[in-house]
Coordinates of C-alpha atoms and ligand atoms in Angstrom, one line a residue:
M85 CA -7.0 14.5 32.9
K86 CA -3.4 14.3 34.2
N87 CA -1.1 12.1 32.1
N88 CA 0.3 9.3 34.3
K89 CA 0.9 6.6 31.8
N90 CA 3.4 6.7 29.0
I91 CA 3.6 5.4 25.4
I92 CA 6.8 5.5 23.5
V93 CA 6.9 5.5 19.7
L94 CA 10.4 4.7 18.6
G95 CA 10.8 6.2 15.1
G96 CA 9.8 9.4 13.4
G97 CA 9.1 8.1 9.9
T98 CA 5.6 8.2 8.4
A99 CA 4.6 5.2 10.5
G100 CA 5.9 6.8 13.7
W101 CA 4.0 10.0 13.3
M102 CA 0.8 8.5 12.0
S103 CA 0.8 6.1 15.0
A104 CA 1.7 8.9 17.5
N105 CA -1.2 11.1 16.3
L106 CA -3.8 8.3 16.3
L107 CA -2.6 7.1 19.8
H108 CA -2.7 10.6 21.2
L109 CA -6.2 11.2 19.8
K110 CA -7.7 8.1 21.3
L111 CA -5.5 7.5 24.4
A112 CA -4.5 10.9 25.7
P113 CA -8.1 11.3 27.1
L114 CA -7.4 8.2 29.2
G115 CA -4.2 9.7 30.7
Y116 CA -1.6 8.5 28.3
Q117 CA 1.3 10.7 27.3
V118 CA 2.7 9.9 23.8
R119 CA 6.4 10.5 23.2
V120 CA 8.2 10.0 19.8
I121 CA 11.9 9.3 19.8
E122 CA 13.6 9.7 16.4
S123 CA 17.2 9.6 15.3
E124 CA 18.8 12.3 13.2
D125 CA 21.8 10.0 12.6
I126 CA 19.6 7.3 11.0
G127 CA 16.9 9.3 9.2
I128 CA 13.8 7.9 7.5
I129 CA 13.4 5.7 4.4
G130 CA 11.9 8.7 2.5
V131 CA 10.0 6.8 -0.1
G132 CA 6.4 5.8 0.1
E133 CA 4.6 8.6 -1.8
G134 CA 1.3 7.0 -2.8
S135 CA -1.7 6.0 -0.7
T136 CA -5.0 4.2 -0.8
P137 CA -8.3 6.1 0.0
Q138 CA -7.8 5.1 3.6
L139 CA -5.5 8.0 4.2
K140 CA -8.4 10.4 3.8
V141 CA -10.0 8.6 6.7
F142 CA -6.9 9.2 8.8
F143 CA -6.9 12.9 8.1
D144 CA -10.7 13.1 8.8
L145 CA -10.2 11.4 12.1
L146 CA -7.6 14.0 13.1
G147 CA -9.8 16.8 11.8
I148 CA -7.2 17.9 9.3
Q149 CA -8.6 19.4 6.0
E150 CA -7.0 18.8 2.6
H151 CA -6.2 22.5 2.2
D152 CA -4.2 22.4 5.5
W153 CA -1.9 19.6 4.5
M154 CA -1.9 19.0 0.8
P155 CA -0.1 22.2 -0.3
L156 CA 2.6 21.7 2.4
C157 CA 3.3 18.2 1.2
D158 CA 3.3 18.8 -2.6
A159 CA 0.3 16.4 -2.6
T160 CA -1.9 15.5 -5.6
Y161 CA -5.0 13.4 -5.9
K162 CA -4.8 9.8 -7.0
Y163 CA -7.8 7.9 -8.6
G164 CA -6.1 4.6 -8.9
I165 CA -3.2 2.7 -10.6
Q166 CA -2.5 2.3 -14.3
F167 CA -0.7 -1.0 -15.0
R168 CA 1.3 -0.8 -18.1
Q169 CA 3.0 -3.5 -20.1
W170 CA 2.2 -6.3 -17.7
C171 CA 1.0 -8.4 -20.6
Q172 CA 3.0 -9.3 -23.7
S173 CA 1.8 -8.4 -27.1
D174 CA -0.5 -10.9 -28.6
P175 CA -2.3 -10.4 -32.0
K176 CA -5.5 -11.9 -30.6
R177 CA -5.7 -9.1 -28.0
P178 CA -7.1 -5.9 -29.4
F179 CA -6.5 -3.6 -26.5
L180 CA -3.3 -2.1 -25.4
D181 CA -0.9 -3.5 -22.8
D182 CA -2.5 -1.6 -19.9
Y183 CA -5.5 -1.4 -17.6
F184 CA -6.6 0.7 -14.7
H185 CA -7.2 -0.4 -11.1
P186 CA -9.7 2.2 -10.0
F187 CA -10.7 3.3 -6.5
P188 CA -14.4 2.8 -6.8
A189 CA -17.0 5.6 -6.9
S190 CA -20.6 5.3 -5.7
S191 CA -21.8 5.7 -9.3
D192 CA -19.9 2.6 -10.3
A193 CA -22.6 0.5 -8.6
Q194 CA -24.4 0.6 -11.9
T195 CA -21.4 0.3 -14.4
A196 CA -19.5 -2.2 -12.3
V197 CA -22.4 -4.7 -12.8
D198 CA -22.2 -4.1 -16.5
F199 CA -18.4 -4.9 -16.3
M200 CA -18.9 -8.0 -14.3
Q201 CA -21.6 -9.2 -16.7
A202 CA -19.3 -8.6 -19.6
C203 CA -16.6 -10.7 -17.9
H204 CA -19.2 -13.5 -17.4
R205 CA -20.2 -13.3 -21.1
M206 CA -16.6 -13.6 -22.2
M207 CA -16.1 -16.6 -19.8
Q208 CA -19.0 -18.3 -21.6
G209 CA -17.5 -17.7 -25.0
Y210 CA -19.5 -14.7 -26.2
P211 CA -17.8 -11.5 -27.5
A212 CA -17.6 -8.8 -24.8
S213 CA -15.8 -5.7 -23.8
V214 CA -13.8 -6.6 -20.7
K215 CA -11.2 -3.9 -20.3
P216 CA -12.0 -2.5 -16.9
D217 CA -11.3 1.2 -17.5
P218 CA -14.4 2.4 -19.4
Y219 CA -16.7 1.1 -16.7
F220 CA -15.2 3.1 -13.7
L221 CA -15.7 6.8 -13.1
T222 CA -12.3 7.4 -11.4
A223 CA -10.5 5.8 -14.4
Y224 CA -12.3 8.4 -16.5
L225 CA -11.7 11.3 -14.1
S226 CA -7.9 10.5 -13.9
T227 CA -7.6 11.3 -17.6
Q228 CA -9.8 14.3 -17.6
D229 CA -8.1 16.5 -15.0
I230 CA -11.2 16.7 -12.8
I231 CA -10.4 16.8 -9.1
P232 CA -12.6 14.8 -6.7
T233 CA -13.9 17.9 -4.8
R234 CA -15.6 19.0 -8.0
I235 CA -17.4 15.6 -8.3
N236 CA -18.3 14.7 -4.7
T237 CA -21.9 15.6 -3.8
A238 CA -24.5 14.0 -1.5
D239 CA -25.4 11.8 -4.5
T240 CA -22.0 10.8 -5.9
Q241 CA -18.9 10.0 -3.8
C242 CA -15.7 9.0 -5.6
N243 CA -13.0 7.4 -3.6
Y244 CA -9.5 8.7 -4.0
G245 CA -6.0 8.5 -2.5
Y246 CA -3.1 10.9 -2.6
H247 CA 0.5 11.3 -3.8
F248 CA 2.8 13.2 -1.5
D249 CA 6.3 14.0 -0.5
S250 CA 7.0 11.6 2.4
Y251 CA 9.5 13.8 4.1
K252 CA 7.1 16.7 4.0
L253 CA 4.2 14.6 5.2
G254 CA 6.3 13.4 8.2
A255 CA 7.3 16.9 9.0
F256 CA 3.6 18.1 8.8
L257 CA 2.4 15.2 11.1
S258 CA 5.3 15.9 13.5
E259 CA 4.4 19.6 13.8
F260 CA 0.7 18.8 14.1
G261 CA 1.3 16.2 16.7
Q262 CA 3.5 18.4 18.9
Q263 CA 0.9 21.1 18.8
Q264 CA -1.6 18.6 20.2
G265 CA 0.7 17.6 23.0
I266 CA 2.9 14.8 21.7
I267 CA 6.5 15.0 23.0
R268 CA 9.3 14.7 20.5
D269 CA 12.8 13.6 21.5
V270 CA 15.7 13.6 19.0
D271 CA 18.0 10.8 20.2
T272 CA 19.5 7.5 18.9
I273 CA 18.7 4.5 21.0
T274 CA 21.8 2.5 21.5
K275 CA 20.7 0.0 24.2
V276 CA 17.4 -1.6 25.1
D277 CA 16.5 -3.4 28.4
S278 CA 13.8 -6.0 28.3
N279 CA 12.2 -8.2 31.0
E280 CA 9.2 -10.5 31.5
Q281 CA 6.7 -7.8 30.5
G282 CA 8.6 -7.0 27.3
I283 CA 10.5 -3.7 26.7
N284 CA 11.6 -2.1 29.9
K285 CA 13.9 0.8 29.2
L286 CA 15.5 2.5 26.2
Y287 CA 18.9 4.2 26.5
G288 CA 19.8 7.1 24.3
K289 CA 23.3 7.8 22.9
N290 CA 23.7 10.7 25.4
H291 CA 22.7 8.6 28.3
A292 CA 19.0 9.7 28.5
Q293 CA 16.7 6.9 29.6
Y294 CA 13.1 6.3 28.5
S295 CA 10.5 4.0 30.0
A296 CA 6.8 3.5 29.3
E297 CA 3.9 1.1 29.7
L298 CA 3.6 0.6 25.9
F299 CA 6.2 0.7 23.2
F300 CA 5.4 1.2 19.5
D301 CA 8.3 0.0 17.3
C302 CA 8.3 2.2 14.3
S303 CA 12.1 2.0 13.8
G304 CA 11.9 0.8 10.1
F305 CA 13.4 -2.4 8.7
E306 CA 15.7 -2.6 11.7
S307 CA 12.8 -3.4 14.0
V308 CA 14.9 -2.5 17.0
L309 CA 12.3 -3.4 19.6
L310 CA 10.0 -6.1 18.3
Q311 CA 12.4 -8.2 16.2
K312 CA 15.9 -7.3 17.5
T313 CA 15.2 -7.1 21.2
L314 CA 12.2 -9.3 21.8
K315 CA 13.3 -11.8 19.1
V316 CA 9.9 -12.0 17.4
S317 CA 10.6 -14.0 14.3
F318 CA 10.3 -12.6 10.8
E319 CA 8.4 -14.6 8.1
S320 CA 9.7 -13.8 4.7
F321 CA 7.3 -13.6 1.7
G322 CA 10.3 -14.5 -0.6
N323 CA 8.5 -17.7 -1.7
H324 CA 5.7 -15.6 -3.1
L325 CA 7.2 -12.3 -4.1
L326 CA 10.6 -12.0 -5.7
N327 CA 11.3 -8.3 -5.5
D328 CA 13.7 -7.3 -2.7
A329 CA 15.3 -4.0 -3.9
A330 CA 14.4 -0.7 -5.3
I331 CA 15.9 2.4 -6.9
A332 CA 14.4 5.9 -6.7
I333 CA 15.1 8.8 -9.1
P334 CA 13.0 12.0 -9.2
T335 CA 12.3 13.9 -12.4
P336 CA 10.7 17.3 -13.1
R337 CA 7.0 17.5 -13.3
T338 CA 5.6 17.7 -16.9
A339 CA 2.8 20.0 -18.0
K340 CA 0.2 17.2 -18.3
E341 CA 0.2 14.8 -15.4
L342 CA -2.6 12.3 -14.8
M343 CA -4.2 11.8 -11.4
Q344 CA -2.9 8.2 -11.2
T345 CA 0.1 6.2 -10.2
Q346 CA 1.6 4.3 -13.1
A347 CA 3.2 0.9 -12.6
T348 CA 5.1 -0.2 -15.7
A349 CA 6.5 -3.7 -16.0
L350 CA 10.2 -3.8 -16.8
S351 CA 12.6 -6.8 -17.4
T352 CA 13.0 -7.7 -13.7
G353 CA 10.2 -6.0 -11.9
W354 CA 8.3 -2.8 -12.4
A355 CA 8.7 1.0 -12.4
W356 CA 6.5 3.4 -10.5
R357 CA 5.7 7.0 -11.6
I358 CA 4.1 9.2 -9.0
P359 CA 3.3 12.9 -9.9
L360 CA 3.6 15.4 -7.1
T361 CA 3.0 19.2 -7.5
S362 CA 6.8 19.8 -7.3
R363 CA 8.3 16.8 -9.1
V364 CA 7.6 13.3 -10.3
G365 CA 8.7 10.4 -8.1
N366 CA 10.0 7.4 -10.1
G367 CA 11.5 4.1 -9.1
Y368 CA 12.2 0.6 -10.0
V369 CA 11.2 -2.3 -7.8
Y370 CA 13.2 -5.4 -8.8
S371 CA 14.6 -8.7 -7.7
S372 CA 18.3 -8.7 -6.9
Q373 CA 18.4 -12.4 -7.8
Y374 CA 17.9 -11.6 -11.4
I375 CA 19.6 -8.2 -12.0
D376 CA 22.4 -6.3 -10.3
K377 CA 21.9 -2.8 -9.1
E378 CA 24.0 -1.1 -11.8
A379 CA 22.1 -2.9 -14.6
A380 CA 18.8 -2.1 -12.8
E381 CA 19.8 1.6 -12.6
M382 CA 20.7 1.7 -16.3
E383 CA 17.4 0.1 -17.2
L384 CA 15.5 2.6 -15.1
R385 CA 17.4 5.6 -16.6
S386 CA 16.7 4.3 -20.1
H387 CA 13.0 3.8 -19.2
L388 CA 12.8 7.4 -18.0
G389 CA 15.0 8.8 -20.7
I390 CA 17.3 10.6 -18.3
A391 CA 21.0 11.2 -17.9
E392 CA 23.3 10.0 -15.2
T393 CA 23.6 13.4 -13.7
I394 CA 20.3 13.0 -11.7
P395 CA 21.4 10.9 -8.7
A396 CA 19.7 7.6 -7.8
R397 CA 18.9 6.2 -4.4
H398 CA 19.3 2.4 -4.0
L399 CA 17.3 0.6 -1.3
T400 CA 16.9 -2.9 -0.1
M401 CA 13.5 -4.2 1.0
K402 CA 12.8 -6.8 3.7
V403 CA 9.5 -8.3 2.4
G404 CA 7.4 -10.3 4.9
Q405 CA 5.9 -9.9 8.3
A406 CA 6.7 -10.4 11.9
S407 CA 5.2 -13.6 13.3
K408 CA 3.4 -11.4 15.9
H409 CA 2.6 -7.8 15.5
W410 CA 1.9 -7.2 19.2
Y411 CA 4.1 -9.1 21.6
K412 CA 4.2 -8.4 25.3
N413 CA 4.1 -4.6 25.7
C414 CA 5.4 -3.9 22.2
I415 CA 3.5 -3.3 19.0
G416 CA 5.3 -3.2 15.6
V417 CA 4.1 -0.7 13.1
G418 CA 5.3 0.2 9.6
L419 CA 8.4 -1.4 8.2
A420 CA 9.2 -2.7 11.7
Q421 CA 6.2 -5.0 11.5
G422 CA 6.5 -6.0 7.9
F423 CA 6.4 -4.9 4.3
I424 CA 4.7 -6.0 1.1
E425 CA 6.3 -4.7 -2.1
P426 CA 4.7 -1.3 -2.9
L427 CA 2.8 -2.3 -6.1
E428 CA -0.6 -1.3 -4.7
A429 CA 0.8 1.3 -2.2
T430 CA -0.6 -0.5 0.8
A431 CA 2.0 0.1 3.5
L432 CA 0.5 3.2 5.1
H433 CA -2.9 1.6 4.8
L434 CA -1.6 -1.2 7.0
V435 CA 0.1 1.3 9.4
Q436 CA -3.3 3.0 9.9
E437 CA -5.2 -0.3 10.2
T438 CA -2.7 -1.7 12.7
V439 CA -3.0 1.3 15.0
V440 CA -6.8 1.6 14.7
Q441 CA -7.2 -2.2 15.4
F442 CA -4.7 -2.0 18.3
I443 CA -6.6 0.8 19.9
G444 CA -9.9 -1.1 19.5
A445 CA -8.4 -4.3 21.0
F446 CA -6.7 -2.4 23.8
L447 CA -9.8 -0.5 24.9
A448 CA -12.1 -3.6 24.5
G449 CA -9.7 -5.4 26.8
K450 CA -9.9 -2.6 29.3
E451 CA -6.3 -1.5 28.6
T452 CA -4.9 -5.0 28.9
S453 CA -3.6 -7.5 26.3
R454 CA -6.7 -9.7 26.6
F455 CA -7.4 -9.4 22.8
Q456 CA -3.8 -9.6 21.7
N457 CA -4.3 -12.9 19.9
A458 CA -7.3 -11.8 18.0
F459 CA -5.5 -8.6 17.0
N460 CA -2.5 -10.5 15.8
D461 CA -4.7 -12.9 13.7
N462 CA -6.4 -9.9 12.3
I463 CA -3.3 -8.1 11.2
R464 CA -1.6 -11.3 10.0
N465 CA -4.6 -12.0 7.8
R466 CA -4.5 -8.5 6.4
F467 CA -0.9 -8.9 5.4
D468 CA -1.7 -12.3 3.9
G469 CA -4.8 -11.0 2.0
I470 CA -2.9 -8.1 0.5
K471 CA 0.1 -10.4 -0.4
D472 CA -2.3 -12.7 -2.3
Y473 CA -3.6 -9.8 -4.4
I474 CA -0.1 -8.5 -5.1
T475 CA 1.1 -12.0 -6.0
A476 CA -1.9 -12.3 -8.4
H477 CA -0.5 -9.6 -10.6
Y478 CA 2.5 -11.8 -11.3
C479 CA 0.6 -15.0 -11.7
A480 CA -2.0 -13.5 -14.0
S481 CA 0.5 -11.6 -16.2
N482 CA 1.4 -13.5 -19.4
R483 CA 4.9 -12.1 -19.5
N484 CA 7.6 -14.8 -19.9
D485 CA 10.2 -12.8 -21.8
T486 CA 12.8 -13.0 -19.1
E487 CA 13.9 -15.5 -16.5
Y488 CA 12.5 -13.2 -13.9
W489 CA 9.0 -13.2 -15.4
Q490 CA 9.1 -17.0 -15.9
A491 CA 9.9 -17.4 -12.2
A492 CA 7.5 -14.8 -10.9
S493 CA 4.5 -16.5 -12.3
Q494 CA 5.3 -20.0 -11.1
P495 CA 2.3 -21.9 -9.5
R496 CA 4.4 -22.5 -6.3
K497 CA 4.1 -18.8 -5.6
Q498 CA 0.4 -19.2 -5.0
T499 CA -1.2 -19.7 -1.7
K500 CA -4.4 -21.9 -1.3
H501 CA -6.7 -18.9 -1.6
L502 CA -4.9 -17.5 -4.7
K503 CA -4.8 -20.8 -6.4
E504 CA -8.5 -21.3 -5.8
I505 CA -9.5 -17.8 -7.1
L506 CA -7.4 -18.3 -10.3
L507 CA -8.9 -21.8 -10.8
L508 CA -12.5 -20.7 -10.3
W509 CA -12.0 -17.7 -12.7
R510 CA -10.3 -19.7 -15.4
N511 CA -13.1 -22.2 -15.3
G512 CA -15.7 -19.5 -15.6
K513 CA -17.0 -20.0 -12.0
D514 CA -18.1 -17.6 -9.4
I515 CA -15.2 -16.1 -7.5
N516 CA -17.4 -13.8 -5.6
A517 CA -18.9 -16.6 -3.5
Y518 CA -15.4 -17.9 -2.6
I519 CA -14.1 -14.4 -1.8
T520 CA -17.1 -13.7 0.4
E521 CA -17.0 -17.1 2.1
H522 CA -13.4 -16.7 3.1
K523 CA -13.9 -13.0 4.0
L524 CA -11.2 -12.0 1.5
H525 CA -13.1 -8.9 0.4
Q526 CA -11.9 -7.3 3.7
Y527 CA -8.5 -7.0 2.0
Y528 CA -9.4 -6.5 -1.6
P529 CA -13.0 -6.1 -2.8
T530 CA -14.3 -8.6 -5.4
I531 CA -14.4 -5.9 -8.0
S532 CA -10.7 -5.4 -7.6
W533 CA -10.2 -9.1 -8.4
Y534 CA -12.4 -8.7 -11.5
C535 CA -10.3 -5.7 -12.6
L536 CA -7.1 -7.6 -12.1
L537 CA -8.1 -10.8 -13.8
A538 CA -9.9 -9.1 -16.7
G539 CA -7.1 -6.5 -16.9
Y540 CA -4.6 -9.4 -17.5
Q541 CA -7.1 -11.0 -19.9
Q542 CA -7.4 -14.2 -18.0
F543 CA -10.0 -15.7 -20.4
S544 CA -9.8 -19.0 -22.2
H545 CA -12.3 -17.7 -24.8
R546 CA -10.8 -14.6 -26.3
Q547 CA -13.5 -12.7 -28.2
F548 CA -12.6 -9.1 -27.2
E549 CA -14.9 -6.3 -28.4
P550 CA -13.3 -2.9 -28.9
T551 CA -13.2 -0.9 -25.7
A552 CA -12.3 2.7 -26.6
Q553 CA -15.5 4.3 -25.4
W554 CA -16.1 5.4 -21.8
H555 CA -19.4 4.3 -20.3
P556 CA -22.0 6.8 -21.5
H557 CA -23.1 7.2 -17.8
F558 CA -19.9 9.3 -17.2
A559 CA -20.7 12.0 -19.8
Q560 CA -22.5 14.0 -17.0
Y561 CA -19.2 14.4 -15.1
K562 CA -17.4 16.2 -18.0
Ligands
FAD29 C1 10.7 1.3 -2.7 C2 9.6 1.6 -1.7 C3 8.4 2.2 -2.2 C4 7.4 2.4 -1.3 N1 6.2 3.0 -1.7 C5 5.2 3.1 -0.9 C6 4.0 3.7 -1.3 O1 3.8 4.1 -2.5 N2 3.0 3.8 -0.5 C7 3.1 3.4 0.8 O2 2.1 3.4 1.6 N3 4.2 2.9 1.3 C8 5.3 2.7 0.5 N4 6.4 2.2 0.9 C9 6.6 2.0 2.4 C10 6.8 3.3 3.1 O3 8.0 3.9 2.6 C11 6.9 3.0 4.6 O4 5.8 2.2 5.0 C12 6.8 4.3 5.3 O5 7.7 5.3 4.8 C13 6.9 4.2 6.8 O6 8.3 3.8 7.1 P1 8.6 3.7 8.6 O7 8.2 4.9 9.3 O8 8.1 2.4 9.1 O9 10.2 3.6 8.6 P2 11.3 4.7 8.4 O10 10.9 5.8 7.4 O11 12.5 3.9 8.0 O12 11.5 5.4 9.8 C14 12.2 4.7 10.8 C15 12.4 5.7 11.9 O13 13.0 5.1 13.0 C16 14.1 5.8 13.5 N5 15.0 4.9 14.2 C17 15.5 3.8 13.7 N6 16.4 3.2 14.6 C18 16.5 4.1 15.6 C19 17.2 4.1 16.8 N7 18.1 3.2 17.2 N8 17.0 5.2 17.7 C20 16.2 6.2 17.4 N9 15.4 6.2 16.2 C21 15.6 5.2 15.4 C22 14.6 6.6 12.3 O14 15.4 7.7 12.7 C23 13.3 6.9 11.6 O15 12.8 8.1 12.2 C24 7.5 2.0 0.1 C25 8.7 1.4 0.5 C26 9.7 1.2 -0.4 C27 11.0 0.5 0.2

């Protein structure tokens, strides 16, 4: 079919190239030509190195195999996230200061029930083993150096995500997209015309002009089209999440890296550790209200045990979401639509979900904005649902050793849903019914809530049984 309708994607970061590839896949057959405009002067944010299992679905949709992209992007497998030192030492707690939030495997259907029953026993005051790790296959695999392709068969499927170099992933998706027919322009947009329909025309710094039927704003935190030009308001999550800055410092890869992201609580936030094949990505996500950037950098360097010769990158984070993700003929994707701090590495998951949901709504409405409101509600709820789960980490942690941790766990930081889930759990009631009734499992499954609340030992009765042994069911995967 001849392309007679145009889609412009402004921005060539991970969000821009993921969007462009999905849009091309689904809308090029209907006559849409996708064009990506990216600026060499501005560049990309260049962090964002961990994913959820959803990224595999993205590659599967595009027909890209792991052996095609993983080696080119220094990618490794990720079975979940290890949370370290999010609880303060307490003599009554026999297990260490860490727990694992796994990506579930099909074989966990059996062991997860054992885990949930253990939690219920503990809530009733009986001794139980409630540390999540030993019940989940991927927690076990991440420590055993067993890659998922060795495990996955018709009978057992384990979910996994990836770690990757975000510059290299962007370059790979750019190359792949252009081979499929996406047009790439390198230009910096200096002026935008808008009208009743929304965005009308973009003007490049060398006087090129660009127009289209639809505009995807993937321009990063600047949100050049959606927020700056169309004045869609931004709703900050500052009342719930305190972190607004980050520092990134790479270190060499060590001989023994686990297939997991590590998130270690520090004095004023937390540090990530993401192993790639070529290096380890590290960083500190913190609140600038409670520590200045120099002190934060010193704390990160001391946590990593590294000298000042390795340079650090300082970043600010705009945490919240646009009040509308699709407005007139413009759709915000990636940092341009909003951002939740990266504790569970959900940003690219939201990018993918936004574009897939948009395509569904656009096609259901016969290429009109008929389902725009439903789409906006859907994406807003996703942001809110994920925000609740991230906020829960701070509310459930018992740390109160700094002013930051005292503030981060304040009840005023809790939304209605989060308050209710915490209350039900602490009173030994069924959180599953509440999560299902309010459809919150669409954002985080009930089992993730169990892992989080048990991981932070949110039990009024505290009769912990030792938990060193992996569930015997996993011996077969050795
Ligand atoms: C500290 C930190 C850690 C993170 N960790 C994770 C993680 O583990 N997992 C995860 O999924 N996400 C993570 N994220 C989020 C992730 O980095 C982003 O979601 C992802 O990189 C996508 O960014 P983007 O494409 O929206 O924006 P950017 O990478 O900023 O790209 C913006 C693009 O727009 C272009 N542009 C801007 N203005 C103009 C203009 N006027 N003219 C032309 N082009 C323009 C730029 O050139 C660039 O190409 C993290 C973010 C931060 C801050």
